[in-house]
Amino acid sequence: MTTMTALWRRAVILLVVVIAILQVIHMALLSRLEARKSSNIRNNDKQDWQTQHDVQEAQLRKDMTRMLETIKQSSVLDSSGEYRIINFIMRADNLGVKNNVRQDLSLVTQSTIQHLVHLDSILSRWHGPVSVSIFSLTQDIPLAIDAILNLRRCIPAARSNTSFHLVYPLNSPYNKAPSPQPLIQDPCDTIKNRISGFKISDNYAHGVPYPNNLLRNVARRNALTEFVFVVDIDMVPSDNLYTDFMDFAMTNKLFVESHKDDKTVFVVPAFEVKESVEVPQDKTGLLQLLELMEARPFYFELCWKCQKHTDYETWQKEAPSPKLNVLFEVLWRDPWEPFYIGRNVAPFYDERFRQYGFNRISQFNLNGIRGGM
């Protein structure tokens, strides 16, 4: 009996040892299998990233080649013969290939290369077509191409909705054809720093005036929509201005043929906020900032006579509404320079005005049109 008990004990001990060994082997196999799965996942992720990177690089090269060919083949001179214009150096993907005017509203703006960092703020709120003219000296054209490529890569609306145009002077001290820059795919959250950090030549140092009205006209001519909203690159529209105006236009039949000759423009009150304050998204937020004295009418100190005929008081008294409404009507008065939405058949800006100061007013002197909001 004692011998039998001892044998059973030995058998149990042996069985326990075998089970323990099997468990160790099982754990080792599981660990190896898990490691292999993780390795496969990492490899797949790496392959996916590499594939995406390769696709982006191929698209960047295609876009860069297209821009260089456009610069080489499609430039025209402005009316003064002092500037060269590249219309549609890069075309919005949603625009298609035909230059048909659509029943739509475009935001129109102009910029230096470095100020293109403001475009992201505009595109985050403007959900329609955008036409941008960029000013560059000849030697900086590769930087302009770099900025356009990276904006299109990192901001979907810059690719889908935004058309870019280029203007550069003939009397630039460096007039060789631009050479392509190396393609650098920096992380998208660093693109603004990259563009603002470009070492751009000083056009004033070379005696080249900034042709703001020419730039506005180039962007307007290439805005293939019935209505345009011309603003500066550092201005930010309210969040739903595009969709609200399109609803307003449809409701009031502004696209109907019988209204095509109407010279009314729709003034958009402009405000400026303190530099440390975030730009509000809508009228409710703006009214709160006005109450806190953290916002004020545009050019309130710099040139109040240029903006005072915009009826800010009436606008502020009107409670926020889900729809756009005309609040007042007023005839243009000198030297009023309102920002407005109007038909793109209005007279263009006087391109003899360069640099800054009383340049937009030239259009109103030619227009003599009524405004309302």
mmCIF file with all atom_site columns, N, CA and C in Angstrom, residues 22 26 28-29 34 65 67 97 108 111 119-120 132 147 177 181 191 231 235 265 268 285 305 325 330 340-341 366:
data_model
loop_
_atom_site.group_PDB
_atom_site.id
_atom_site.type_symbol
_atom_site.label_atom_id
_atom_site.label_alt_id
_atom_site.label_comp_id
_atom_site.label_asym_id
_atom_site.label_entity_id
_atom_site.label_seq_id
_atom_site.pdbx_PDB_ins_code
_atom_site.Cartn_x
_atom_site.Cartn_y
_atom_site.Cartn_z
_atom_site.occupancy
_atom_site.B_iso_or_equiv
_atom_site.pdbx_formal_charge
_atom_site.auth_seq_id
_atom_site.auth_comp_id
_atom_site.auth_asym_id
_atom_site.auth_atom_id
_atom_site.pdbx_PDB_model_num
ATOM 1  N N  . LEU A 1 22  ? 4.390   22.275  -20.325 1.00 0.00 ? 22  LEU A N  1
ATOM 2  C CA . LEU A 1 22  ? 3.487   22.564  -21.441 1.00 0.00 ? 22  LEU A CA 1
ATOM 3  C C  . LEU A 1 22  ? 2.964   24.002  -21.373 1.00 0.00 ? 22  LEU A C  1
ATOM 4  N N  . HIS A 1 26  ? 3.414   26.785  -24.078 1.00 0.00 ? 26  HIS A N  1
ATOM 5  C CA . HIS A 1 26  ? 2.232   27.461  -24.610 1.00 0.00 ? 26  HIS A CA 1
ATOM 6  C C  . HIS A 1 26  ? 2.385   28.982  -24.529 1.00 0.00 ? 26  HIS A C  1
ATOM 7  N N  . ALA A 1 28  ? 5.154   30.634  -24.355 1.00 0.00 ? 28  ALA A N  1
ATOM 8  C CA . ALA A 1 28  ? 6.207   31.065  -25.278 1.00 0.00 ? 28  ALA A CA 1
ATOM 9  C C  . ALA A 1 28  ? 5.678   31.160  -26.702 1.00 0.00 ? 28  ALA A C  1
ATOM 10 N N  . LEU A 1 29  ? 4.872   30.147  -27.080 1.00 0.00 ? 29  LEU A N  1
ATOM 11 C CA . LEU A 1 29  ? 4.291   30.167  -28.423 1.00 0.00 ? 29  LEU A CA 1
ATOM 12 C C  . LEU A 1 29  ? 3.334   31.340  -28.600 1.00 0.00 ? 29  LEU A C  1
ATOM 13 N N  . GLU A 1 34  ? 2.069   36.604  -30.763 1.00 0.00 ? 34  GLU A N  1
ATOM 14 C CA . GLU A 1 34  ? 1.671   37.997  -30.547 1.00 0.00 ? 34  GLU A CA 1
ATOM 15 C C  . GLU A 1 34  ? 2.716   38.951  -31.111 1.00 0.00 ? 34  GLU A C  1
ATOM 16 N N  . THR A 1 65  ? 5.067   70.084  -61.569 1.00 0.00 ? 65  THR A N  1
ATOM 17 C CA . THR A 1 65  ? 5.331   70.077  -63.011 1.00 0.00 ? 65  THR A CA 1
ATOM 18 C C  . THR A 1 65  ? 4.306   70.918  -63.752 1.00 0.00 ? 65  THR A C  1
ATOM 19 N N  . MET A 1 67  ? 2.579   73.464  -62.568 1.00 0.00 ? 67  MET A N  1
ATOM 20 C CA . MET A 1 67  ? 2.794   74.887  -62.306 1.00 0.00 ? 67  MET A CA 1
ATOM 21 C C  . MET A 1 67  ? 3.976   75.434  -63.097 1.00 0.00 ? 67  MET A C  1
ATOM 22 N N  . VAL A 1 97  ? -12.288 72.137  -65.943 1.00 0.00 ? 97  VAL A N  1
ATOM 23 C CA . VAL A 1 97  ? -11.358 72.691  -66.930 1.00 0.00 ? 97  VAL A CA 1
ATOM 24 C C  . VAL A 1 97  ? -11.958 73.847  -67.724 1.00 0.00 ? 97  VAL A C  1
ATOM 25 N N  . VAL A 1 108 ? -12.640 86.545  -52.907 1.00 0.00 ? 108 VAL A N  1
ATOM 26 C CA . VAL A 1 108 ? -11.503 86.996  -53.714 1.00 0.00 ? 108 VAL A CA 1
ATOM 27 C C  . VAL A 1 108 ? -10.511 87.710  -52.802 1.00 0.00 ? 108 VAL A C  1
ATOM 28 N N  . SER A 1 111 ? -2.364  88.367  -51.846 1.00 0.00 ? 111 SER A N  1
ATOM 29 C CA . SER A 1 111 ? -1.436  88.112  -50.750 1.00 0.00 ? 111 SER A CA 1
ATOM 30 C C  . SER A 1 111 ? 0.005   88.114  -51.229 1.00 0.00 ? 111 SER A C  1
ATOM 31 N N  . LEU A 1 119 ? -4.512  81.983  -45.037 1.00 0.00 ? 119 LEU A N  1
ATOM 32 C CA . LEU A 1 119 ? -5.522  81.339  -45.877 1.00 0.00 ? 119 LEU A CA 1
ATOM 33 C C  . LEU A 1 119 ? -6.268  80.240  -45.129 1.00 0.00 ? 119 LEU A C  1
ATOM 34 N N  . ASP A 1 120 ? -5.586  79.561  -44.232 1.00 0.00 ? 120 ASP A N  1
ATOM 35 C CA . ASP A 1 120 ? -6.218  78.484  -43.469 1.00 0.00 ? 120 ASP A CA 1
ATOM 36 C C  . ASP A 1 120 ? -7.419  79.001  -42.679 1.00 0.00 ? 120 ASP A C  1
ATOM 37 N N  . VAL A 1 132 ? -7.288  83.430  -55.316 1.00 0.00 ? 132 VAL A N  1
ATOM 38 C CA . VAL A 1 132 ? -6.190  84.102  -54.616 1.00 0.00 ? 132 VAL A CA 1
ATOM 39 C C  . VAL A 1 132 ? -5.106  84.511  -55.605 1.00 0.00 ? 132 VAL A C  1
ATOM 40 N N  . ALA A 1 147 ? 4.793   76.987  -51.279 1.00 0.00 ? 147 ALA A N  1
ATOM 41 C CA . ALA A 1 147 ? 3.668   77.318  -50.399 1.00 0.00 ? 147 ALA A CA 1
ATOM 42 C C  . ALA A 1 147 ? 2.360   76.752  -50.943 1.00 0.00 ? 147 ALA A C  1
ATOM 43 N N  . ALA A 1 177 ? 14.289  81.919  -65.185 1.00 0.00 ? 177 ALA A N  1
ATOM 44 C CA . ALA A 1 177 ? 13.148  81.026  -64.973 1.00 0.00 ? 177 ALA A CA 1
ATOM 45 C C  . ALA A 1 177 ? 13.339  80.272  -63.661 1.00 0.00 ? 177 ALA A C  1
ATOM 46 N N  . GLN A 1 181 ? 12.045  73.555  -56.437 1.00 0.00 ? 181 GLN A N  1
ATOM 47 C CA . GLN A 1 181 ? 12.563  73.320  -55.098 1.00 0.00 ? 181 GLN A CA 1
ATOM 48 C C  . GLN A 1 181 ? 12.516  71.821  -54.795 1.00 0.00 ? 181 GLN A C  1
ATOM 49 N N  . ILE A 1 191 ? 3.353   73.687  -41.269 1.00 0.00 ? 191 ILE A N  1
ATOM 50 C CA . ILE A 1 191 ? 3.375   74.363  -42.565 1.00 0.00 ? 191 ILE A CA 1
ATOM 51 C C  . ILE A 1 191 ? 3.343   75.881  -42.416 1.00 0.00 ? 191 ILE A C  1
ATOM 52 N N  . VAL A 1 231 ? -11.901 90.657  -50.169 1.00 0.00 ? 231 VAL A N  1
ATOM 53 C CA . VAL A 1 231 ? -11.389 90.967  -48.832 1.00 0.00 ? 231 VAL A CA 1
ATOM 54 C C  . VAL A 1 231 ? -9.871  90.884  -48.849 1.00 0.00 ? 231 VAL A C  1
ATOM 55 N N  . MET A 1 235 ? -8.264  88.966  -43.304 1.00 0.00 ? 235 MET A N  1
ATOM 56 C CA . MET A 1 235 ? -9.627  89.101  -42.800 1.00 0.00 ? 235 MET A CA 1
ATOM 57 C C  . MET A 1 235 ? -10.284 87.725  -42.744 1.00 0.00 ? 235 MET A C  1
ATOM 58 N N  . VAL A 1 265 ? -25.085 96.488  -54.244 1.00 0.00 ? 265 VAL A N  1
ATOM 59 C CA . VAL A 1 265 ? -24.109 95.627  -53.579 1.00 0.00 ? 265 VAL A CA 1
ATOM 60 C C  . VAL A 1 265 ? -24.539 95.472  -52.126 1.00 0.00 ? 265 VAL A C  1
ATOM 61 N N  . VAL A 1 268 ? -20.991 94.256  -46.111 1.00 0.00 ? 268 VAL A N  1
ATOM 62 C CA . VAL A 1 268 ? -20.736 93.376  -44.969 1.00 0.00 ? 268 VAL A CA 1
ATOM 63 C C  . VAL A 1 268 ? -19.968 94.181  -43.925 1.00 0.00 ? 268 VAL A C  1
ATOM 64 N N  . GLY A 1 285 ? -21.285 86.050  -31.038 1.00 0.00 ? 285 GLY A N  1
ATOM 65 C CA . GLY A 1 285 ? -19.968 86.175  -30.415 1.00 0.00 ? 285 GLY A CA 1
ATOM 66 C C  . GLY A 1 285 ? -19.362 87.546  -30.615 1.00 0.00 ? 285 GLY A C  1
ATOM 67 N N  . LYS A 1 305 ? -13.440 107.815 -41.315 1.00 0.00 ? 305 LYS A N  1
ATOM 68 C CA . LYS A 1 305 ? -14.230 108.382 -42.410 1.00 0.00 ? 305 LYS A CA 1
ATOM 69 C C  . LYS A 1 305 ? -14.369 107.399 -43.571 1.00 0.00 ? 305 LYS A C  1
ATOM 70 N N  . ASN A 1 325 ? -30.566 89.414  -43.865 1.00 0.00 ? 325 ASN A N  1
ATOM 71 C CA . ASN A 1 325 ? -31.606 90.372  -44.208 1.00 0.00 ? 325 ASN A CA 1
ATOM 72 C C  . ASN A 1 325 ? -30.966 91.707  -44.562 1.00 0.00 ? 325 ASN A C  1
ATOM 73 N N  . VAL A 1 330 ? -28.170 102.726 -48.432 1.00 0.00 ? 330 VAL A N  1
ATOM 74 C CA . VAL A 1 330 ? -27.437 103.990 -48.415 1.00 0.00 ? 330 VAL A CA 1
ATOM 75 C C  . VAL A 1 330 ? -26.721 104.164 -49.743 1.00 0.00 ? 330 VAL A C  1
ATOM 76 N N  . TYR A 1 340 ? -17.942 94.433  -49.445 1.00 0.00 ? 340 TYR A N  1
ATOM 77 C CA . TYR A 1 340 ? -19.289 94.101  -49.896 1.00 0.00 ? 340 TYR A CA 1
ATOM 78 C C  . TYR A 1 340 ? -19.280 92.869  -50.799 1.00 0.00 ? 340 TYR A C  1
ATOM 79 N N  . ILE A 1 341 ? -20.453 92.271  -50.913 1.00 0.00 ? 341 ILE A N  1
ATOM 80 C CA . ILE A 1 341 ? -20.696 91.213  -51.895 1.00 0.00 ? 341 ILE A CA 1
ATOM 81 C C  . ILE A 1 341 ? -21.428 91.856  -53.066 1.00 0.00 ? 341 ILE A C  1
ATOM 82 N N  . LEU A 1 366 ? -15.774 104.862 -59.730 1.00 0.00 ? 366 LEU A N  1
ATOM 83 C CA . LEU A 1 366 ? -16.210 104.420 -61.050 1.00 0.00 ? 366 LEU A CA 1
ATOM 84 C C  . LEU A 1 366 ? -17.618 103.847 -61.006 1.00 0.00 ? 366 LEU A C  1
#
